[in-house]
Short mmCIF file of C-alpha atoms in Angstrom, two decimals:
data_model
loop_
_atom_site.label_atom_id
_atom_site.label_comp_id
_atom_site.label_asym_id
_atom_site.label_seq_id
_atom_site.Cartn_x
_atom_site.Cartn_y
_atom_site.Cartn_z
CA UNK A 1 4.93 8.02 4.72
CA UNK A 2 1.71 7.93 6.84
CA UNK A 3 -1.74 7.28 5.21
CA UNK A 4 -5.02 8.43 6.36
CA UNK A 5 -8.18 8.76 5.29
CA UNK A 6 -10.23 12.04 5.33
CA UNK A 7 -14.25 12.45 4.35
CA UNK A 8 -14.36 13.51 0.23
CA UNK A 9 -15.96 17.68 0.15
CA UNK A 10 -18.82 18.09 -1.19
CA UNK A 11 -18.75 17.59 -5.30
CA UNK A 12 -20.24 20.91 -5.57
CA UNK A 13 -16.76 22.28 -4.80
CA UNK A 14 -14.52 23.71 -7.18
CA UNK A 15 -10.58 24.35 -7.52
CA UNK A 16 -8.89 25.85 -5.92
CA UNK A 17 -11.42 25.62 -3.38
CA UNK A 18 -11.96 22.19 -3.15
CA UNK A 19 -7.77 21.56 -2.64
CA UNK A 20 -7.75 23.84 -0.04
CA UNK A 21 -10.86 22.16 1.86
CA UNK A 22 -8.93 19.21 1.75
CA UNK A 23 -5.35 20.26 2.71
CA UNK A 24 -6.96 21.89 5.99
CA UNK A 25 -8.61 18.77 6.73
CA UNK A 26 -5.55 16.54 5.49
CA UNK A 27 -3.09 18.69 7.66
CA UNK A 28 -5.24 18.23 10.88
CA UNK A 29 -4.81 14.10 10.86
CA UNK A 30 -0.66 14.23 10.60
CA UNK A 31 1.17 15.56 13.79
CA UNK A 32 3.50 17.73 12.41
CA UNK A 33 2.84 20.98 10.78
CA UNK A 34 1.86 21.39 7.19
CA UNK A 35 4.95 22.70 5.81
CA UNK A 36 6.87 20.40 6.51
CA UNK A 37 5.18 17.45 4.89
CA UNK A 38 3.83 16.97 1.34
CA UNK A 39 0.63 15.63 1.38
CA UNK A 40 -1.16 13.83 -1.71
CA UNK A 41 -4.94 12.24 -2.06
CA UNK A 42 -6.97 10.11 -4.25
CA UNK A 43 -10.31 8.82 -3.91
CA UNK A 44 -10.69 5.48 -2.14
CA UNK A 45 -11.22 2.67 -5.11
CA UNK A 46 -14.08 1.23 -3.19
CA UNK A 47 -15.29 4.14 -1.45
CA UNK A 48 -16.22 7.38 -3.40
CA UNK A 49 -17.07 8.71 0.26
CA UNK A 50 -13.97 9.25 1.47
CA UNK A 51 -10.10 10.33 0.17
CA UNK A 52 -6.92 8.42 0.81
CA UNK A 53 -3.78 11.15 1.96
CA UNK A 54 -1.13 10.02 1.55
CA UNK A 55 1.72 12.52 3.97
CA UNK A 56 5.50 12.86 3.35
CA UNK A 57 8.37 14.49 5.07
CA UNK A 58 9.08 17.50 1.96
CA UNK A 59 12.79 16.71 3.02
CA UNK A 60 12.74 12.76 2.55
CA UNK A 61 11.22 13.49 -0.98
CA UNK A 62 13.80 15.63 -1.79
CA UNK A 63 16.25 12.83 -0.86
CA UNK A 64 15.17 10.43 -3.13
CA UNK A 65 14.20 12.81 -5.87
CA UNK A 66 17.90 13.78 -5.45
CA UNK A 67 19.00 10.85 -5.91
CA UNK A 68 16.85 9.26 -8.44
CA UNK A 69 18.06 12.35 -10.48
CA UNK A 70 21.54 11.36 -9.58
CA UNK A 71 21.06 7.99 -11.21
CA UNK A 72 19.46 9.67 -14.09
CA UNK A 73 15.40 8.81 -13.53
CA UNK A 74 12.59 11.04 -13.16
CA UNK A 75 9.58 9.44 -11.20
CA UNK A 76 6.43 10.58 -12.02
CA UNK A 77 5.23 8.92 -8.81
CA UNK A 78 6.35 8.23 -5.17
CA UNK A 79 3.92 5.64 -3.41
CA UNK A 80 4.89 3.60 -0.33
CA UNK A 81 5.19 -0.28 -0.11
CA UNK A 82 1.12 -1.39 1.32
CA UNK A 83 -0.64 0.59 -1.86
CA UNK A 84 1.97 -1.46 -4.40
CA UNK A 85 1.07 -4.99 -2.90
CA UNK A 86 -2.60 -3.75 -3.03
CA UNK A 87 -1.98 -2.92 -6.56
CA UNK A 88 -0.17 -6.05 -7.71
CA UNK A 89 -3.25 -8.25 -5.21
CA UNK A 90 -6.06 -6.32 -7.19
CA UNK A 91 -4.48 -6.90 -10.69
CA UNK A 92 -4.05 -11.15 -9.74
CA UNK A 93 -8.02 -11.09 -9.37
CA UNK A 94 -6.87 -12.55 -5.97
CA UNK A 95 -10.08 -12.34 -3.35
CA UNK A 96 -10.93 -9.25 -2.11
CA UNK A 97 -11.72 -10.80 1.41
CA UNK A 98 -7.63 -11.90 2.30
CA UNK A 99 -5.78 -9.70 4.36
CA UNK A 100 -2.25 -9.17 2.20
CA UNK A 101 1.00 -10.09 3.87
CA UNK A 102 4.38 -9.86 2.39
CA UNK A 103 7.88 -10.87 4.04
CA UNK A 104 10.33 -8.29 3.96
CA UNK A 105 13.87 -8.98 5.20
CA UNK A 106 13.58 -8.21 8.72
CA UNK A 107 9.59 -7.69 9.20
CA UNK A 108 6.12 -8.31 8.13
CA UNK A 109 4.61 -5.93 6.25
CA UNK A 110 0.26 -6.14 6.48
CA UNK A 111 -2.56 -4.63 4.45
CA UNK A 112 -6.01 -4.69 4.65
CA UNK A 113 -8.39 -6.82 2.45
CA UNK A 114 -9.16 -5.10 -0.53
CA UNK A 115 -12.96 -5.11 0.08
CA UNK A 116 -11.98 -2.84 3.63
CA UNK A 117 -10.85 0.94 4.39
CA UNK A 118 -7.02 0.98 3.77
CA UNK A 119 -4.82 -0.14 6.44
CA UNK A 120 -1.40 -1.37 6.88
CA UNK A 121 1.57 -2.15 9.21
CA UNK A 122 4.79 -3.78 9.91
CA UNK A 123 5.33 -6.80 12.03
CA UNK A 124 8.81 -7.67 13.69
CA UNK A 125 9.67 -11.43 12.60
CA UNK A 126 10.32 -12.07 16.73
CA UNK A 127 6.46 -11.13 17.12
CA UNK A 128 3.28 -14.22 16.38
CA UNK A 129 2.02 -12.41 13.03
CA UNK A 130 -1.27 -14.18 13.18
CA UNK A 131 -1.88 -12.86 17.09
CA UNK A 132 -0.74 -9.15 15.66
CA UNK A 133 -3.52 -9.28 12.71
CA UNK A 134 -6.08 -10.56 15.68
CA UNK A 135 -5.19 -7.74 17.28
CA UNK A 136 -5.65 -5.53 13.74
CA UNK A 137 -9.14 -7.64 13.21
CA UNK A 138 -10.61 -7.95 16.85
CA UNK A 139 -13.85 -8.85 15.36
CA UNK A 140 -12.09 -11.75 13.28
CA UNK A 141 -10.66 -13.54 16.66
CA UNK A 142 -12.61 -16.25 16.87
CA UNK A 143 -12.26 -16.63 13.34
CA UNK A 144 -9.54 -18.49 11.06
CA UNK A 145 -7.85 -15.30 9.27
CA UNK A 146 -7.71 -15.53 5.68
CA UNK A 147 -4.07 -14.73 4.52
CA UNK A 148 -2.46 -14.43 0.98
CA UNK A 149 1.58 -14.47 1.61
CA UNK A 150 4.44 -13.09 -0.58
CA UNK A 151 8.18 -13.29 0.45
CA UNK A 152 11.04 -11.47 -0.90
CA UNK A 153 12.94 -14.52 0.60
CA UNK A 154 12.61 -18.29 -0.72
CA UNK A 155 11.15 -20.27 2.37
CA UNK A 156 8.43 -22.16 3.60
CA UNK A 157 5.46 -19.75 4.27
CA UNK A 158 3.05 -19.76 7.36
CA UNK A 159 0.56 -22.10 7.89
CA UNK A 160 -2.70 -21.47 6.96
CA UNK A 161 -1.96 -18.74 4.29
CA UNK A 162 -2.14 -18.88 0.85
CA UNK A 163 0.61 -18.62 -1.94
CA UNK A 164 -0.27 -16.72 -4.90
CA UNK A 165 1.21 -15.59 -8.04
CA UNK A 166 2.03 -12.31 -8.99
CA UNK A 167 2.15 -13.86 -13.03
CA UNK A 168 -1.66 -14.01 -12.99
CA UNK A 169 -1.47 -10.51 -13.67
CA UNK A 170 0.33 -10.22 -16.84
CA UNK A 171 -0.28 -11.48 -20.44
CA UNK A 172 3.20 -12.04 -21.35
CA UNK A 173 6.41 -12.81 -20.12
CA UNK A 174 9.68 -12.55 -21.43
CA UNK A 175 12.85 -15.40 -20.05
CA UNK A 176 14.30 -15.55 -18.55
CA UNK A 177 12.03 -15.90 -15.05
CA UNK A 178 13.03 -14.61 -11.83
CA UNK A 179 13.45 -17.62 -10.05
CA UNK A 180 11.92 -16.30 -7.09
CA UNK A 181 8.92 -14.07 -8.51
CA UNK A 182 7.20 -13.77 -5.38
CA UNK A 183 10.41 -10.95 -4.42
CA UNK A 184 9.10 -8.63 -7.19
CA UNK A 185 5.41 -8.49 -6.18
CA UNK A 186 6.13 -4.93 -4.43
CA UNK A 187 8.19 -3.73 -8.06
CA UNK A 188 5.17 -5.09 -9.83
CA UNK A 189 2.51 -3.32 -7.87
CA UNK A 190 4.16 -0.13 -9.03
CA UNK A 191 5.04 -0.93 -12.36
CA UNK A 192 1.16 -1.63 -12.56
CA UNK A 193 -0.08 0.88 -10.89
CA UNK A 194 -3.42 2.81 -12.22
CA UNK A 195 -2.33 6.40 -13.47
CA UNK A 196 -4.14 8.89 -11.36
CA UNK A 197 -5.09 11.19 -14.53
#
């Protein structure tokens, strides 16, 4: 999935007027044609300006709707990997000001600070992660970066960044614990996310 964001119409508009405004302009940021991706949008959370889209190959939807029928589920939701650490980052009352970075298995995957426009990306593991977000944040390079790291794997994290807890975010918790939490932050950011109706 590839994410974008797109100026909000005018809230004079109406349906089905106002969807149509915005899948013209949607379909003119992805490069291939309309029909062949589903696109979705929300309003930015900090920015009531502009409207996150959110495009999808129709056919790799289908796959994993497939599928998730298959297994006997029925999502009422797809969203990609950046928007469920945001999630799970927003709901720890961690600082809006960190850029996000998680460990996957073979790569980095980045977001933006929450208090910025929406941005992500992967980093190789062979590449310097902190020279890659300087490169993200060229205003930032003289600058230490402020990091908040989350691993899927159990090992010693980069200097300079900053552990958190993805258990700040909950009330309650039933044992027994995962003993590596820290691998669930992406699950969690969709289990929490906010309901878009």
């Amino acid at each position: 999935a590839i994410q974008q964001t797109i100026p909000a119409p005018d809230k004079r508009l109406r349906e089905p007027t106002r969807s149509e405004f915005i899948q013209l302009n949607a379909a003119k940021q992805f490069p291939l044609q309309s029909q062949a991706l589903a696109l979705d949008y929300r309003d930015e959370v900090e920015n009531n300006t502009e409207l996150l889209v959110t495009a999808a190959r129709q056919q790799e939807i289908q796959c994993w709707q497939h599928c998730l029928q298959n297994a006997g589920l029925s999502p009422d939701v797809i969203d990609i990997a950046p928007c469920a650490l945001r999630y799970m980052a927003a709901a720890s009352g961690l600082s809006t000001e960190h850029i996000l970075v998680h460990r996957l298995e073979s790569e980095w995957l980045w977001a933006s600070p929450l208090n910025t426009p929406f941005r992500y990306g992967l980093i190789p593991l062979t590449e310097d992660i902190f020279e890659q977000l300087r490169h993200a944040y060229p205003a930032k390079r003289d600058q230490a970066l402020k990091i908040y790291h989350s691993s899927i794997i159990d090992e010693q994290p980069p200097a300079n960044t900053i552990i958190w807890s993805l258990f700040s975010a909950f009330k309650q918790f039933q044992p027994p614990l995962p003993a590596l939490p820290m691998a669930f932050t992406l699950a969690g950011g969709l289990a929490i996310r906010i309901a878009d109706y």
